Coordinates of C-alpha atoms and ligand atoms in Angstrom, one line a residue:
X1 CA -77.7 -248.8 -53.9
X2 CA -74.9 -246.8 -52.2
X3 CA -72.9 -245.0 -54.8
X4 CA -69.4 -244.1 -52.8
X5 CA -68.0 -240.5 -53.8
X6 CA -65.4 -241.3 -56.9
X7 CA -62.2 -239.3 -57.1
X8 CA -62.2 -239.5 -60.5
X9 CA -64.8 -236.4 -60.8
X10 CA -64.6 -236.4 -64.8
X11 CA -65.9 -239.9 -65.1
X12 CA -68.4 -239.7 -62.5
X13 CA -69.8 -236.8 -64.2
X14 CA -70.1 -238.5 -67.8
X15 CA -71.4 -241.1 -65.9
X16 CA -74.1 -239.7 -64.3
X17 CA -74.5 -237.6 -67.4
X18 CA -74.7 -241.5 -69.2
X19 CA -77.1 -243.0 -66.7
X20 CA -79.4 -239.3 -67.3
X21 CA -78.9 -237.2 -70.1
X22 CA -80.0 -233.4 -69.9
X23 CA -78.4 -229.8 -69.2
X24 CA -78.1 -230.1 -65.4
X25 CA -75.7 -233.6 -65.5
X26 CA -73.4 -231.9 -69.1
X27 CA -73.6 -229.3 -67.3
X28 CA -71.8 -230.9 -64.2
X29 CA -69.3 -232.8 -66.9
X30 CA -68.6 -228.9 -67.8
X31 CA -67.6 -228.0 -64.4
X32 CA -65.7 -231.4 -63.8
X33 CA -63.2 -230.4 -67.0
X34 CA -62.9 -226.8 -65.9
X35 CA -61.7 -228.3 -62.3
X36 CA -59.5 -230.3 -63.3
X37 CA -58.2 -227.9 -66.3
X38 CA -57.7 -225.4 -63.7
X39 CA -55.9 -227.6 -61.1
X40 CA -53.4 -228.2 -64.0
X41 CA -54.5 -232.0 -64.2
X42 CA -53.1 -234.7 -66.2
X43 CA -54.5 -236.2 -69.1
X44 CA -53.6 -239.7 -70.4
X45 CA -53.1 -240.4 -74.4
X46 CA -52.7 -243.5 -75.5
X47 CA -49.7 -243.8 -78.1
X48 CA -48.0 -246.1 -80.6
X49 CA -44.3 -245.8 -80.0
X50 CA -42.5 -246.4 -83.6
X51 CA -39.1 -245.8 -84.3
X52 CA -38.7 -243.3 -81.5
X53 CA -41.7 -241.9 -83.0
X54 CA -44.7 -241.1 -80.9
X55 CA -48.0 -241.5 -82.5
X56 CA -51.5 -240.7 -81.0
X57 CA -54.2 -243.4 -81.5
X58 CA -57.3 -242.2 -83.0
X59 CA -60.9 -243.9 -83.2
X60 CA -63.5 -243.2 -85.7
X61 CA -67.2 -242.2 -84.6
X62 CA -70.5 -243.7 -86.9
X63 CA -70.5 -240.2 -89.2
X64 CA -66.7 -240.9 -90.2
X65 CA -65.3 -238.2 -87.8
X66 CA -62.3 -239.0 -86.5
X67 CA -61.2 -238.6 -82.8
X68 CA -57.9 -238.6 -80.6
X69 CA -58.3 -240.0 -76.9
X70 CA -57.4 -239.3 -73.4
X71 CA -58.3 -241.7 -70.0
X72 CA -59.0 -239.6 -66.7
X73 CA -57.4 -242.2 -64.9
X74 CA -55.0 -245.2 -65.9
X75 CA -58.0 -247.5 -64.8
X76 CA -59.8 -246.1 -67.5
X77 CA -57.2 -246.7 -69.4
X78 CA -56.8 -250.1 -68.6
X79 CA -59.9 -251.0 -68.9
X80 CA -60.1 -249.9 -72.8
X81 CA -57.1 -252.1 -73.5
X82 CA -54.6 -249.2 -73.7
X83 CA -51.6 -250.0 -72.2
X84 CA -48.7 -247.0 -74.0
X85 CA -49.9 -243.8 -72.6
X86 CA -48.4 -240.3 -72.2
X87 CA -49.8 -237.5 -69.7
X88 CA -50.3 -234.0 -70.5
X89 CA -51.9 -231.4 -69.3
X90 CA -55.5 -231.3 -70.4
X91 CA -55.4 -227.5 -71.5
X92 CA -52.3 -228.5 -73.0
X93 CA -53.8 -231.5 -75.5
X94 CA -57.0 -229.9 -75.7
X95 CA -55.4 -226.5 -77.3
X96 CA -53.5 -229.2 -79.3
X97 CA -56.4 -231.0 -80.6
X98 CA -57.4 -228.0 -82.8
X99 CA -54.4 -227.5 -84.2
X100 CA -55.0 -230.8 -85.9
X101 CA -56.4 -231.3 -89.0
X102 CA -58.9 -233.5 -89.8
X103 CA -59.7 -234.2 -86.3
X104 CA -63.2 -233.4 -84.7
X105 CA -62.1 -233.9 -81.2
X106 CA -61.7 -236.1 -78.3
X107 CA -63.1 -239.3 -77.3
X108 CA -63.1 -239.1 -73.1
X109 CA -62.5 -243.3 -71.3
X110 CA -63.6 -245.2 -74.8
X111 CA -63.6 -248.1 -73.0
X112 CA -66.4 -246.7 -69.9
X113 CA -70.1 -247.6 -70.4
X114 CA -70.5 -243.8 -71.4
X115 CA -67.9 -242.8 -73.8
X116 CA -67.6 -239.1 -74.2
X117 CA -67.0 -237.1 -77.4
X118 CA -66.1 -233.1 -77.4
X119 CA -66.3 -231.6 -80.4
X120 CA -63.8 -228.7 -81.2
X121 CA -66.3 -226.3 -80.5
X122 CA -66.8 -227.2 -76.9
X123 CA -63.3 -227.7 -77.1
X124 CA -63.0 -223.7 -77.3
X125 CA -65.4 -223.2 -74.7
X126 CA -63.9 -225.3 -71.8
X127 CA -60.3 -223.7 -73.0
X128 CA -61.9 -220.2 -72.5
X129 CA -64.2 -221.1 -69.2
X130 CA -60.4 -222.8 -67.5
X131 CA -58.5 -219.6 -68.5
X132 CA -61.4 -217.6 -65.9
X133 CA -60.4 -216.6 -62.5
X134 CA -58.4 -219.3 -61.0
X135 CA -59.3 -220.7 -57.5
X136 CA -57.6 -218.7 -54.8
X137 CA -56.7 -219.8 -51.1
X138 CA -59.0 -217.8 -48.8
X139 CA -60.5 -218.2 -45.1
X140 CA -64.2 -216.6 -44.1
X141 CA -66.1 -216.9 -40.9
X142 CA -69.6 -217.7 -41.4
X143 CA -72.4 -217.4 -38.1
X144 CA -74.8 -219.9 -39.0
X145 CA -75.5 -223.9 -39.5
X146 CA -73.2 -225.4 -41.9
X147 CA -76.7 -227.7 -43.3
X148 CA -77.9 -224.6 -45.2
X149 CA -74.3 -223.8 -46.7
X150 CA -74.0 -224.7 -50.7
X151 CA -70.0 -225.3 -50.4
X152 CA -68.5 -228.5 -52.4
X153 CA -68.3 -230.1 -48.6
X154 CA -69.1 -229.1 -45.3
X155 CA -67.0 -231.2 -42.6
X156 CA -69.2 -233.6 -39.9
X157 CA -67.9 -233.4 -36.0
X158 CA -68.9 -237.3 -36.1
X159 CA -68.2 -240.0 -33.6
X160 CA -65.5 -243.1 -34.0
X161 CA -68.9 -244.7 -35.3
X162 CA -69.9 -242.3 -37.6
X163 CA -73.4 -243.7 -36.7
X164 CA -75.0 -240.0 -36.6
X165 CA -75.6 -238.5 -32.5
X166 CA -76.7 -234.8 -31.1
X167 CA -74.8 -231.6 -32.5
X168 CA -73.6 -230.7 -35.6
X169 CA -73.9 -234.6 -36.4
X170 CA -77.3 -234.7 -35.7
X171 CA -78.1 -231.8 -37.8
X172 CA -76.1 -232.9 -40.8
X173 CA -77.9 -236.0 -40.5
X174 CA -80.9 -234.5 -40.3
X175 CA -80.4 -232.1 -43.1
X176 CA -79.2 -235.3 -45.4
X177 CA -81.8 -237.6 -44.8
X178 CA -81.3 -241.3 -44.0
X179 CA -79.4 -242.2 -47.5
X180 CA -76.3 -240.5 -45.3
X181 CA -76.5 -242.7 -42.4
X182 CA -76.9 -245.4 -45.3
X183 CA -73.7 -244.7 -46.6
X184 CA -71.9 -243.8 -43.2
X185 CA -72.5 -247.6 -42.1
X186 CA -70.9 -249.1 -44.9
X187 CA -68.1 -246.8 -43.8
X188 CA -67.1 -249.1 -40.6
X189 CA -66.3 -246.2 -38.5
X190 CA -63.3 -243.5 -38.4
X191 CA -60.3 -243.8 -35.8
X192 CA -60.1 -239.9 -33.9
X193 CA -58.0 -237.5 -35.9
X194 CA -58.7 -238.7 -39.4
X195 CA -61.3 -238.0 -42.0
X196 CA -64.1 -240.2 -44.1
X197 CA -66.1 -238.6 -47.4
X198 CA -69.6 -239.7 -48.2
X199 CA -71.9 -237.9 -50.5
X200 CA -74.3 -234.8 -49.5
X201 CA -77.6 -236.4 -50.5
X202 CA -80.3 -233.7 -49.6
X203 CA -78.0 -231.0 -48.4
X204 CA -77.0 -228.3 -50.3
X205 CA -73.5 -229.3 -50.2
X206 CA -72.3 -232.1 -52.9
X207 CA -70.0 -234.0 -49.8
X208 CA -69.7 -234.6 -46.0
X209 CA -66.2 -235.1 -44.8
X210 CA -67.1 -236.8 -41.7
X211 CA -64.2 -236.2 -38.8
X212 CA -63.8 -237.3 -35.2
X213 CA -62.3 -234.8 -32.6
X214 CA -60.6 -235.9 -29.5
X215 CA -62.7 -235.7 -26.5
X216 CA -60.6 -232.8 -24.2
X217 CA -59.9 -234.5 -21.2
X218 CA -59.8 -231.7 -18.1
X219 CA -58.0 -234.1 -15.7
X220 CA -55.7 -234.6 -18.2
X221 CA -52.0 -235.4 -16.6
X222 CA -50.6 -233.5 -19.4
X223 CA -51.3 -229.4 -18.9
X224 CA -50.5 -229.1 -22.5
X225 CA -52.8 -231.4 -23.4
X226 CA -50.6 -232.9 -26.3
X227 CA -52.1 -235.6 -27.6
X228 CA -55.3 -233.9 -27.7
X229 CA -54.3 -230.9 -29.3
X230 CA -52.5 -232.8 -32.1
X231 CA -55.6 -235.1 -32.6
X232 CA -57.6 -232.1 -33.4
X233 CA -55.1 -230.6 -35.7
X234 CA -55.1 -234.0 -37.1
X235 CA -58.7 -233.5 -38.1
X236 CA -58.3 -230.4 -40.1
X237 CA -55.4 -231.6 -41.8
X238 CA -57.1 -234.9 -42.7
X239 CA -60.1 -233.5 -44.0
X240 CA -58.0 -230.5 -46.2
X241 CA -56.1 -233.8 -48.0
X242 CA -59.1 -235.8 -48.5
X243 CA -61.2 -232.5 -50.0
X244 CA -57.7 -231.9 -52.4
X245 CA -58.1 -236.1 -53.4
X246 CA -61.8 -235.2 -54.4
X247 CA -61.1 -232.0 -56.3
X248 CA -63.0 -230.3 -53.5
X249 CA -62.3 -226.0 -53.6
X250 CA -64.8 -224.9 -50.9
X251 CA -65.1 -226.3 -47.6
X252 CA -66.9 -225.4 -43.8
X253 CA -65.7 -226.8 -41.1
X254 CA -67.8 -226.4 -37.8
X255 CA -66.0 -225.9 -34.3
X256 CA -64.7 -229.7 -34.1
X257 CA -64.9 -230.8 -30.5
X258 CA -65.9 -227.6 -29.1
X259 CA -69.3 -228.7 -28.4
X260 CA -70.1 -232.1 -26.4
X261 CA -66.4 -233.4 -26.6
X262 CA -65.6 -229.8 -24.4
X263 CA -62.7 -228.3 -26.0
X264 CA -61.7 -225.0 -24.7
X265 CA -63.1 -222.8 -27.6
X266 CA -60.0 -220.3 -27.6
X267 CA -57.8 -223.2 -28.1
X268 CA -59.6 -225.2 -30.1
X269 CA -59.6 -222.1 -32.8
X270 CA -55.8 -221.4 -32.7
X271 CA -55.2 -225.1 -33.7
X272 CA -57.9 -224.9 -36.1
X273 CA -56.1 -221.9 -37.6
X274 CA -52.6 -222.6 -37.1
X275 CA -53.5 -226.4 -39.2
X276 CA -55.6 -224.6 -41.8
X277 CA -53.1 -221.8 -42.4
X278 CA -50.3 -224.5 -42.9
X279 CA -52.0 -226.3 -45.0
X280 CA -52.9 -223.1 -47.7
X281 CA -49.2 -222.4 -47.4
X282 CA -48.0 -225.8 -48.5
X283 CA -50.6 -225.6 -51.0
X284 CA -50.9 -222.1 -52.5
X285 CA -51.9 -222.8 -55.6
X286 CA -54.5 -225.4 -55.0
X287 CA -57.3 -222.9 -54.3
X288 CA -59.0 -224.0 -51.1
X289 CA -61.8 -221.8 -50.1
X290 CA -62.0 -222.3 -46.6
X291 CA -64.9 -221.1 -44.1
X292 CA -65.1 -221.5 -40.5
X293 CA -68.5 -221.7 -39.2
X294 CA -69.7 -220.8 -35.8
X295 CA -73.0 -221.6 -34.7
X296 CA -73.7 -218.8 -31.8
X297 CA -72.0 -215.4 -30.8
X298 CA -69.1 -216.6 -28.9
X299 CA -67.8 -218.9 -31.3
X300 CA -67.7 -216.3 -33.8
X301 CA -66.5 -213.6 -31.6
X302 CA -63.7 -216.2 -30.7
X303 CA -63.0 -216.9 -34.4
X304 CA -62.9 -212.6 -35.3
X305 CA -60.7 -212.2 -32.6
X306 CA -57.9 -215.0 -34.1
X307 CA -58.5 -213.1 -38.4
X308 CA -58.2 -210.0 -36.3
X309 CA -55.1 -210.6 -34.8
X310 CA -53.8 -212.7 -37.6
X311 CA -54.3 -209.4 -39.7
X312 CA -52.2 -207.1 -37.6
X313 CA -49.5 -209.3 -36.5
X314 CA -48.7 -207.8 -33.3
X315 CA -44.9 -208.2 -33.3
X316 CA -44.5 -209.7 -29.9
X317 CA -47.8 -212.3 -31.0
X318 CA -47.1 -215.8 -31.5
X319 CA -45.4 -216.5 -34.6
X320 CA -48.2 -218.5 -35.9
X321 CA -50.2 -215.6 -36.5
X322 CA -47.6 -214.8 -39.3
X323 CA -48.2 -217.7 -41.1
X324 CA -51.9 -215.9 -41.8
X325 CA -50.3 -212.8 -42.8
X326 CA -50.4 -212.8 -47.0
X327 CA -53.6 -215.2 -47.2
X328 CA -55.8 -214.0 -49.5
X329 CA -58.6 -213.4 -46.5
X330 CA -62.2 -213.5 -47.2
X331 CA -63.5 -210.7 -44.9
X332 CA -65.6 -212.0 -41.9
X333 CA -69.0 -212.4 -43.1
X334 CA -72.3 -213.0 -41.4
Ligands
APR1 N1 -74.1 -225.8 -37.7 C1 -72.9 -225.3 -37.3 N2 -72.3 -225.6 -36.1 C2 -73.1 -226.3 -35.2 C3 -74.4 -226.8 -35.6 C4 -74.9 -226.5 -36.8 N3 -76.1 -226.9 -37.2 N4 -74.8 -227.5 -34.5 C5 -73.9 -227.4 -33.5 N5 -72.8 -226.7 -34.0 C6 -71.6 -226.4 -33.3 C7 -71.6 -226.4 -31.8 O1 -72.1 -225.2 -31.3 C8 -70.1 -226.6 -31.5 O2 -69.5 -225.3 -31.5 O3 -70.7 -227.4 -33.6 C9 -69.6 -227.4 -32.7 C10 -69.3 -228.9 -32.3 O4 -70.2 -229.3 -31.3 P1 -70.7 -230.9 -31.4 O5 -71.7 -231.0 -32.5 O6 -71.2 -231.2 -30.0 O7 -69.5 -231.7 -31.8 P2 -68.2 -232.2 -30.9 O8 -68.0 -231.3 -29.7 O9 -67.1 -232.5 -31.8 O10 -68.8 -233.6 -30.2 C11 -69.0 -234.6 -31.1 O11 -71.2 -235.0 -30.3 O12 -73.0 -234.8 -31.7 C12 -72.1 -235.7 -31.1 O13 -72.1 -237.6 -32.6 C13 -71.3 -236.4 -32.1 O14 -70.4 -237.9 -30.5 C14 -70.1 -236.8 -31.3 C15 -69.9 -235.6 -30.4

């Protein structure tokens, strides 16, 4: 049975962790809180509102401990029953659980099939993993196939059908094995310019953000090629939004459209650039660790030339090359 990526990473994770108990699935409940705790997410606490007083609910476990609550999402919240809530950061209420007395910790969705409970101990220990090096914004170059890169999601040059073909599809498809075309059918397609998620199944990388580039018409009427050149802009943008729903902090996108949809390679990277840079910049906080990959010499010579030049703005260059200066820039790597 097809089990569709959930945004609601926390959940998923306790979950999965429900369904099969053992270090590996804590573990990736671990990594969901320290995501979210380092994204600055929002708890919600359910609360009895008396007298303008605010009072958090609190449940009591089989050994008499007691336990405030917090939802991941207000369906979770829902669901239990809870209908008063408050948000708050989650380093925020979980720094303020300890400060109370008596309590033992927090019960995560109460109402889910797997409810969760911290103790204050591993309370302490998600506060102090959150308060490590944050996420940064950075962009890499990486010669290579995107199958064998272990990044959150590596980003599919699909087809309006997503139905799997030749190229970088064909690989990923390969790479995945057939649960991915599984999923991808159940998807109904993906208009050109926007951007689908399924999960990684055998590949390295937990998600596919599946994308569909314009096909670069040469006889075009237009020598600017508009409606092309915003499709494909279109596609980078779409697939940084939909990683940022999904909590997603490392991504590889291949040379959309360069290959069997014939877009000039030169231009294709300056949009891919100009989009990605744009989108760091209206999100420089979020921490989006973004690598271009390029599967042969002249893709990545293209893509070294565009850091390059980005680097050491030439003061008559374009001023999109600007934007780049001040990114925190992973260094060309092979
Ligand atoms: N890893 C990284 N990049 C790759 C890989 C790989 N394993 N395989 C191919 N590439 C590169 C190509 O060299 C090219 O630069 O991906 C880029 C995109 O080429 P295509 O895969 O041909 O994609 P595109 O040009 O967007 O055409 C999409 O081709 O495969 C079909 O189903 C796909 O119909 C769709 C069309």
């Amino acid at each position: 049975m097809i089990k569709f990526p959930n945004p609601d990473i926390i959940a998923d994770a306790i979950n999965s962790y429900g369904n099969a108990p053992s270090t590996d699935t804590l573990t990736k409940v671990l990594e969901a809180f320290s995501i979210l705790m380092q994204e600055a997410a929002e708890v919600l606490i359910p609360v009895v509102e008396e007298d303008e007083q605010v009072s958090l609910l609190t449940l009591m476990n089989e050994n008499n401990q007691t336990f405030v609550i917090g939802f991941t999402s207000e369906y979770q919240a829902k669901a239990a029953g809870y209908d008063t809530t408050i948000s708050r950061r989650w380093t925020d209420y979980l720094s303020m659980i300890l400060e109370i007395e008596g309590c033992a910790g927090l019960c995560v969705n109460p109402g889910d099939k797997f409810p969760f409970s911290i103790q204050k101990l591993m309370i302490n220990a998600l506060i102090a993993e959150s308060e490590k090096e944050a996420f940064k914004n950075s962009i890499s170059l990486f010669k290579g196939d995107i199958t064998t890169l272990k990044v959150d999601c590596i980003v599919n040059a699909a087809n309006n059908s997503l139905l799997g073909g030749g190229g970088v599809d064909g690989a990923i498809h390969a790479a995945a094995g057939p649960d991915l075309l599984a999923e991808c059918r159940i998807l109904q397609g993906c208009p050109t310019g926007q951007a689908k998620i399924t999960n990684g199944y055998k590949l390295p990388a937990k998600y596919v953000i599946h994308t569909v580039g314009p096909i670069y018409n040469v006889n075009s009427e237009d020598p600017r090629h508009t409606q092309e050149r915003t499709e494909l802009g279109s596609c980078y943008r779409s697939c940084l939004e939909l990683a940022k729903v999904f909590h997603i902090h490392s991504i590889a996108f291949p040379c959309i459209s360069c290959g069997a949809y014939g877009y000039p390679l030169d231009e294709a990277t300056k949009i891919a650039f100009i989009e990605t840079v744009q989108w760091l910049n209206e999100n420089p906080n979020y921490g989006m660790q973004v690598t271009f990959v390029c599967f042969n010499d002249e893709a990545y010579n293209v893509y070294e030339t565009v850091i390059n030049k980005a680097q050491n703005p030439d003061p008559d260059a374009p001023n999109f090359m600007t934007l780049f200066a001040g990114m925190a820039q992973g260094q060309a790597k092979n």
